[in-house]
Coordinates of C-alpha atoms and ligand atoms in Angstrom, one line a residue:
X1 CA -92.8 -3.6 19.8
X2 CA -91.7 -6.9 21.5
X3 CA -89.5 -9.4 19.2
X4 CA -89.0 -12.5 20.1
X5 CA -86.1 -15.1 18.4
X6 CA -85.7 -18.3 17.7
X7 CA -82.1 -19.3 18.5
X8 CA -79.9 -21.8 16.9
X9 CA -79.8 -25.3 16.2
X10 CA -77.7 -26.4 18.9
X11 CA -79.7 -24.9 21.7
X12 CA -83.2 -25.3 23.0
X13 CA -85.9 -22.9 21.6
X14 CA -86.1 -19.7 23.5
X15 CA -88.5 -17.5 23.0
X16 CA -87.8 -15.0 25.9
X17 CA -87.7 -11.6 24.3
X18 CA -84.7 -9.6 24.1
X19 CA -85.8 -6.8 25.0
X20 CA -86.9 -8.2 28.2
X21 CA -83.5 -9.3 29.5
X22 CA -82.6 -8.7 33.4
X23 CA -79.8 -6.6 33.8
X24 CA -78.9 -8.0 36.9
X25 CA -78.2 -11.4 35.2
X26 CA -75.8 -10.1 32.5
X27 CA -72.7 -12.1 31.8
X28 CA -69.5 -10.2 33.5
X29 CA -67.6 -11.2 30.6
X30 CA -68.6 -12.8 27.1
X31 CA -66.0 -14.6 24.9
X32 CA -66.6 -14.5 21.3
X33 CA -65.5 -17.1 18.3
X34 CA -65.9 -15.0 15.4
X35 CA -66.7 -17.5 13.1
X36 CA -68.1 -17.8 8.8
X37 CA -66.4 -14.6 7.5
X38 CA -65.1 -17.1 4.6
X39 CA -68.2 -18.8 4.5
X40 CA -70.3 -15.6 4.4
X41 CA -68.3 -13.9 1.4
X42 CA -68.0 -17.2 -0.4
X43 CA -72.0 -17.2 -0.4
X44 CA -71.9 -13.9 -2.2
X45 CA -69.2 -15.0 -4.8
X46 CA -66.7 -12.4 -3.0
X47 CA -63.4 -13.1 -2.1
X48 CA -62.5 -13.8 1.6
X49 CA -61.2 -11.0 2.6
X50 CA -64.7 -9.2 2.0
X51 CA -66.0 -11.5 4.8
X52 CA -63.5 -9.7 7.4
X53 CA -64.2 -6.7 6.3
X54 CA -67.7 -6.8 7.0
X55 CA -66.9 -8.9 10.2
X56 CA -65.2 -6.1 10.8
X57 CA -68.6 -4.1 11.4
X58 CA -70.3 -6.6 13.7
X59 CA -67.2 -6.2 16.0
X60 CA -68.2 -2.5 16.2
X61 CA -71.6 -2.9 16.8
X62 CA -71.1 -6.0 19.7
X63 CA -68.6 -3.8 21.2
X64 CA -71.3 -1.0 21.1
X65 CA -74.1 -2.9 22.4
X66 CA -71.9 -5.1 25.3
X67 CA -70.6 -1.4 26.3
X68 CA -74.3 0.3 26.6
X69 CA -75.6 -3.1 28.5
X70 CA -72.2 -2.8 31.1
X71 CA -70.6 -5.8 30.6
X72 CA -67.9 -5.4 32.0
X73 CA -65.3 -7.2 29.4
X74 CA -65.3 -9.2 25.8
X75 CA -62.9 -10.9 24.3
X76 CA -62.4 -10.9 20.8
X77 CA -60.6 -14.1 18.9
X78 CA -59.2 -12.0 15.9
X79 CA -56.5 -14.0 15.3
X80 CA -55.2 -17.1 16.1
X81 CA -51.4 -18.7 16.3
X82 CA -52.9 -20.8 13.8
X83 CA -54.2 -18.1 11.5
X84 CA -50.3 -17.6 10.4
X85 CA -50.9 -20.7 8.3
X86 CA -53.3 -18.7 5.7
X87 CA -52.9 -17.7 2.7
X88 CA -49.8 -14.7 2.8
X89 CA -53.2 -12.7 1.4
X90 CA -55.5 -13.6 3.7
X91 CA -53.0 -12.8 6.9
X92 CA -51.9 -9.2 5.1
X93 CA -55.9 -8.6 4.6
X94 CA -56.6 -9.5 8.4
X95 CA -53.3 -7.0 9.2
X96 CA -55.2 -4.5 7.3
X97 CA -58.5 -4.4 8.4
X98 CA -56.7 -4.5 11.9
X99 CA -54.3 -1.8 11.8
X100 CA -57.5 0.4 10.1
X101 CA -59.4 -0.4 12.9
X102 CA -56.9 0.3 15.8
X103 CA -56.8 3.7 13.6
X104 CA -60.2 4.7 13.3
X105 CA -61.5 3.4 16.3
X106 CA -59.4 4.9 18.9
X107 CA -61.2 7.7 19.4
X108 CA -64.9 7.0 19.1
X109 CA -63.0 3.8 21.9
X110 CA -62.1 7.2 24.3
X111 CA -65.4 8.5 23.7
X112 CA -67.3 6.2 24.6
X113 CA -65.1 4.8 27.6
X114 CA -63.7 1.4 26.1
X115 CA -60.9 0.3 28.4
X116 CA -58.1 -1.9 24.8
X117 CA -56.2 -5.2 26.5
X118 CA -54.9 -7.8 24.2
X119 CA -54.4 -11.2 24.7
X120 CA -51.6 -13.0 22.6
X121 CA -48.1 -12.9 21.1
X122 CA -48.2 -9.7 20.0
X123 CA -44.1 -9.5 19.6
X124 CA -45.2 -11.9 16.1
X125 CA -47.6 -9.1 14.9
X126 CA -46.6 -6.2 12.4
X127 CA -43.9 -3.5 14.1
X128 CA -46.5 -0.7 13.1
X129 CA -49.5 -2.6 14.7
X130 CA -47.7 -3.2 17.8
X131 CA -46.9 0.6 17.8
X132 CA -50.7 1.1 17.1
X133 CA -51.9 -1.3 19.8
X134 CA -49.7 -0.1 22.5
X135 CA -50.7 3.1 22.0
X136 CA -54.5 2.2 22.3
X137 CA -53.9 0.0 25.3
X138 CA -51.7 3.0 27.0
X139 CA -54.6 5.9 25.5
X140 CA -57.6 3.8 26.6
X141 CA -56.1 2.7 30.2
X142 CA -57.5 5.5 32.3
X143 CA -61.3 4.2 30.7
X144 CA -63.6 2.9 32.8
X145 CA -66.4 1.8 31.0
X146 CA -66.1 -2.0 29.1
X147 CA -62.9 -4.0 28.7
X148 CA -62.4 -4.7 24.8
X149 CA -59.6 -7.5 24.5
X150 CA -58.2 -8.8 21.2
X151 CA -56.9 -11.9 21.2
X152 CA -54.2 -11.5 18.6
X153 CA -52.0 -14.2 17.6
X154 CA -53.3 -16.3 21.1
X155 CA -53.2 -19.7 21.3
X156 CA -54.7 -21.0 24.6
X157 CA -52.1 -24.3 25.0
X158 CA -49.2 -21.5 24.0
X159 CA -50.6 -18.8 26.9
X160 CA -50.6 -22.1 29.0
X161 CA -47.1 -23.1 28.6
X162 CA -45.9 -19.4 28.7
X163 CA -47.6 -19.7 32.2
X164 CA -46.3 -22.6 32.8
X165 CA -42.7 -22.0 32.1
X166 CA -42.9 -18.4 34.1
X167 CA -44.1 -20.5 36.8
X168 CA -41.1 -22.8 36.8
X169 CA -38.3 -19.7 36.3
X170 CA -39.9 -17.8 39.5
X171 CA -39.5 -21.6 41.3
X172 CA -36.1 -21.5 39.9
X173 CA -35.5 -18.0 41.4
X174 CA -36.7 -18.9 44.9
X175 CA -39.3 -16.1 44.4
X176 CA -41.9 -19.2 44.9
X177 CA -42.2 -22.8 46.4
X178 CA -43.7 -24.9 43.8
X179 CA -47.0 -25.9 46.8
X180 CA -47.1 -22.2 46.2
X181 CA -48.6 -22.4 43.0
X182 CA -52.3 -22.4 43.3
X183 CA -55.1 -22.0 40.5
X184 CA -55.4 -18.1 41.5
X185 CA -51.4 -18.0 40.8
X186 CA -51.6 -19.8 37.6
X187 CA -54.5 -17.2 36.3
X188 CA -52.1 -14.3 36.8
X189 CA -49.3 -15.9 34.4
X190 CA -52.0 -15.7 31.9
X191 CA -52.8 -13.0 29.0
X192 CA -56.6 -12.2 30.9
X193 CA -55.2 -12.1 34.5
X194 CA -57.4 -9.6 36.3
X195 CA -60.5 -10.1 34.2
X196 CA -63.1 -12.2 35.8
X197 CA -63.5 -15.7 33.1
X198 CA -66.0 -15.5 30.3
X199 CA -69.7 -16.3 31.6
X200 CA -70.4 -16.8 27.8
X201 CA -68.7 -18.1 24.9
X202 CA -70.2 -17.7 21.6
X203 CA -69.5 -19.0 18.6
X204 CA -70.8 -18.1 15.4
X205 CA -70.3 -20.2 12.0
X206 CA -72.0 -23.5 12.8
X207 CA -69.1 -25.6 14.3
X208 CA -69.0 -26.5 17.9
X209 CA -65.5 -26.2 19.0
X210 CA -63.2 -24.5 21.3
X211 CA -60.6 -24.3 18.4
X212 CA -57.7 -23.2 21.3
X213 CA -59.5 -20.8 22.7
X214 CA -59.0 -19.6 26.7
X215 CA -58.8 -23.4 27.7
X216 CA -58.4 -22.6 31.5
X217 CA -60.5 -19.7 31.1
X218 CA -64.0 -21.5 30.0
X219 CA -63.9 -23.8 32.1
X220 CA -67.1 -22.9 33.7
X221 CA -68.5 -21.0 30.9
X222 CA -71.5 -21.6 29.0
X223 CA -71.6 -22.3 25.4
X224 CA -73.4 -20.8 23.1
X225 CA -73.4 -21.9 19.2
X226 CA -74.8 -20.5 16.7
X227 CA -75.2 -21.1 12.7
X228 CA -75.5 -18.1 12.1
X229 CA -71.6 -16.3 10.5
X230 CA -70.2 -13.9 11.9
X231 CA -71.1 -11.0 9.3
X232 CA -74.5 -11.6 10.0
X233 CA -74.4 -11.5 13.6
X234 CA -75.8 -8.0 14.9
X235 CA -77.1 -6.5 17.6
X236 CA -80.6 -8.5 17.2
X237 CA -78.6 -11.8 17.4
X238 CA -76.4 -10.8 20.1
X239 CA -79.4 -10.0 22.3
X240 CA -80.8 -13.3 21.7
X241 CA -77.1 -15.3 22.8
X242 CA -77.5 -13.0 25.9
X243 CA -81.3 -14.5 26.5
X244 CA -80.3 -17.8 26.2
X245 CA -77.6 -17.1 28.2
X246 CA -80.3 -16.2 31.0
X247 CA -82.1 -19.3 30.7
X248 CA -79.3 -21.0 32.0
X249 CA -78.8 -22.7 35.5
X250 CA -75.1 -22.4 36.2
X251 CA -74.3 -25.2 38.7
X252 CA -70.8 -25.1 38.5
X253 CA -70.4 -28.8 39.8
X254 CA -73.1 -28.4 42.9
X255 CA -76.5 -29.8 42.7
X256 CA -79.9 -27.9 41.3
X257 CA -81.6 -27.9 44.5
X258 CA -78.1 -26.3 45.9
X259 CA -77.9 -23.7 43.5
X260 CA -81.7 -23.1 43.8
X261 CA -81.0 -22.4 47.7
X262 CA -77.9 -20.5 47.5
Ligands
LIG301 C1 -62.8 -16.7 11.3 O1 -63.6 -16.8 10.1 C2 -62.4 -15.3 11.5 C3 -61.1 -14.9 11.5 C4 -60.0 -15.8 11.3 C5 -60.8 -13.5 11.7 C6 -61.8 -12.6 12.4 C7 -61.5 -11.2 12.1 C8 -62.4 -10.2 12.0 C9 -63.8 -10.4 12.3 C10 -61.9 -8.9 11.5 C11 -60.8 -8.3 12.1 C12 -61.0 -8.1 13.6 C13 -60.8 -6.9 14.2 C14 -60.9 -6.8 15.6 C15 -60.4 -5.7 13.5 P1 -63.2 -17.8 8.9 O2 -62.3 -17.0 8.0 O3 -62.4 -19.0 9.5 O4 -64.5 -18.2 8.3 P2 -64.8 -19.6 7.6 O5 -64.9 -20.6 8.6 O6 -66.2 -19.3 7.0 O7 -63.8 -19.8 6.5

């Protein structure tokens, strides 16, 4: 049976069905604002923390679905450098559900092929976590199916000054002259260096903002918001991002009629 959605406010009507997308115009890499766990418990009369958890279960099944389509990476914002201004209860609830999930999800991750990075200051994170992610990222290197990164504790104007200032210590060193340091060398000081930037950003919740999210990594990226919070957005939802996603023309700064005859 064919299904066809209705997307979100923000964006124009599509009403390609999912289940029709081209596989040979898949985002490489989709970037994901995980947005309206709060929201969505608060609706229910549950506290916050309920919202993660069941956030919690649309990160599984995103990861699940990216992984069967082959995209070849998504990046999760789990966590911001902000976040550390919640509630005490809020952060220990989001170290909870995190360190469970670095738990149980390590080995259906090496069954099914996921490849764990994380992007972030991970030194401000839990000892135990840091222990648990390392030991996913090291387990899950030899993968070669999709790239699953966490952005824990990231801040994109913090990854760009920690670029920044490596930068300026390997000038310092003489490993570099600073006419050396092109756009490519600058994407190597950051926390996604090797992965190709997010095609697609999503972000779920209803707000439209980057909130410090891979800044020099979206540049080019399309933008995709959605009402809809997190919680609530499945497999069904995703599909539909990744429709809209192919309705696009992506002109990145040439003309229509160039891109048309590229
Ligand atoms: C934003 O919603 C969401 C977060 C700050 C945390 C996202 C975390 C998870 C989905 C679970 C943990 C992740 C992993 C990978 C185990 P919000 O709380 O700001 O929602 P609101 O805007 O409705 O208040």
């Amino acid at each position: 049976m064919v299904s066809f959605f209705y997307l979100c406010d923000r964006n124009p009507p599509v009403t390609m069905p999912a289940t029709e997308l081209d596989h040979n115009k898949l985002p490489r890499h989709v970037a994901i604002i995980m947005d309206g766990n709060g929201r969505w418990a608060e609706q229910r009369g549950l506290p916050r923390a309920m919202g993660h958890k069941a956030g919690v279960e649309s990160v599984r099944e995103i990861v699940e679905t990216a992984g069967e389509l082959g995209i070849t990476a998504v990046t999760l914002y789990a966590f911001s450098t902000e976040n550390w201004h919640r509630p005490a209860m809020e952060v220990q609830a989001l170290m909870t559900l995190l360190r469970a999930y670095l738990e149980s999800q390590l080995a259906p991750m090496l069954e099914k092929g996921v490849r764990l990075r994380c992007s972030g200051e991970i030194e401000r994170l839990p000892k135990d976590i840091q222990t648990l992610l390392t030991k996913a990222i090291d387990k899950t290197a030899p993968n070669t199916g999709i790239i699953l990164n966490l952005a824990l504790s990231y801040g994109g104007r913090s990854e760009l000054v920690r670029a920044a200032q490596r930068l300026a210590q390997q000038c310092l060193d003489g490993t570099i002259r600073p006419e050396a340091i092109t756009e490519e060398r600058f994407g190597e000081q950051l926390y996604t260096a090797g992965l190709p930037d997010p095609d697609l950003l999503i972000r779920t919740g209803g707000e439209a903002r980057l909130s410090n999210f891979l800044l020099w990594q979206t540049s080019y990226s399309e933008l995709y918001f959605t009402p809809i919070f997190w919680p609530d957005f499945r497999k069904e939802q995703f599909l539909a991002a990744l429709a809209d996603y192919q309705g696009r023309q992506r002109r990145f700064g040439k003309t229509g009629a160039q891109v048309a005859g590229d």
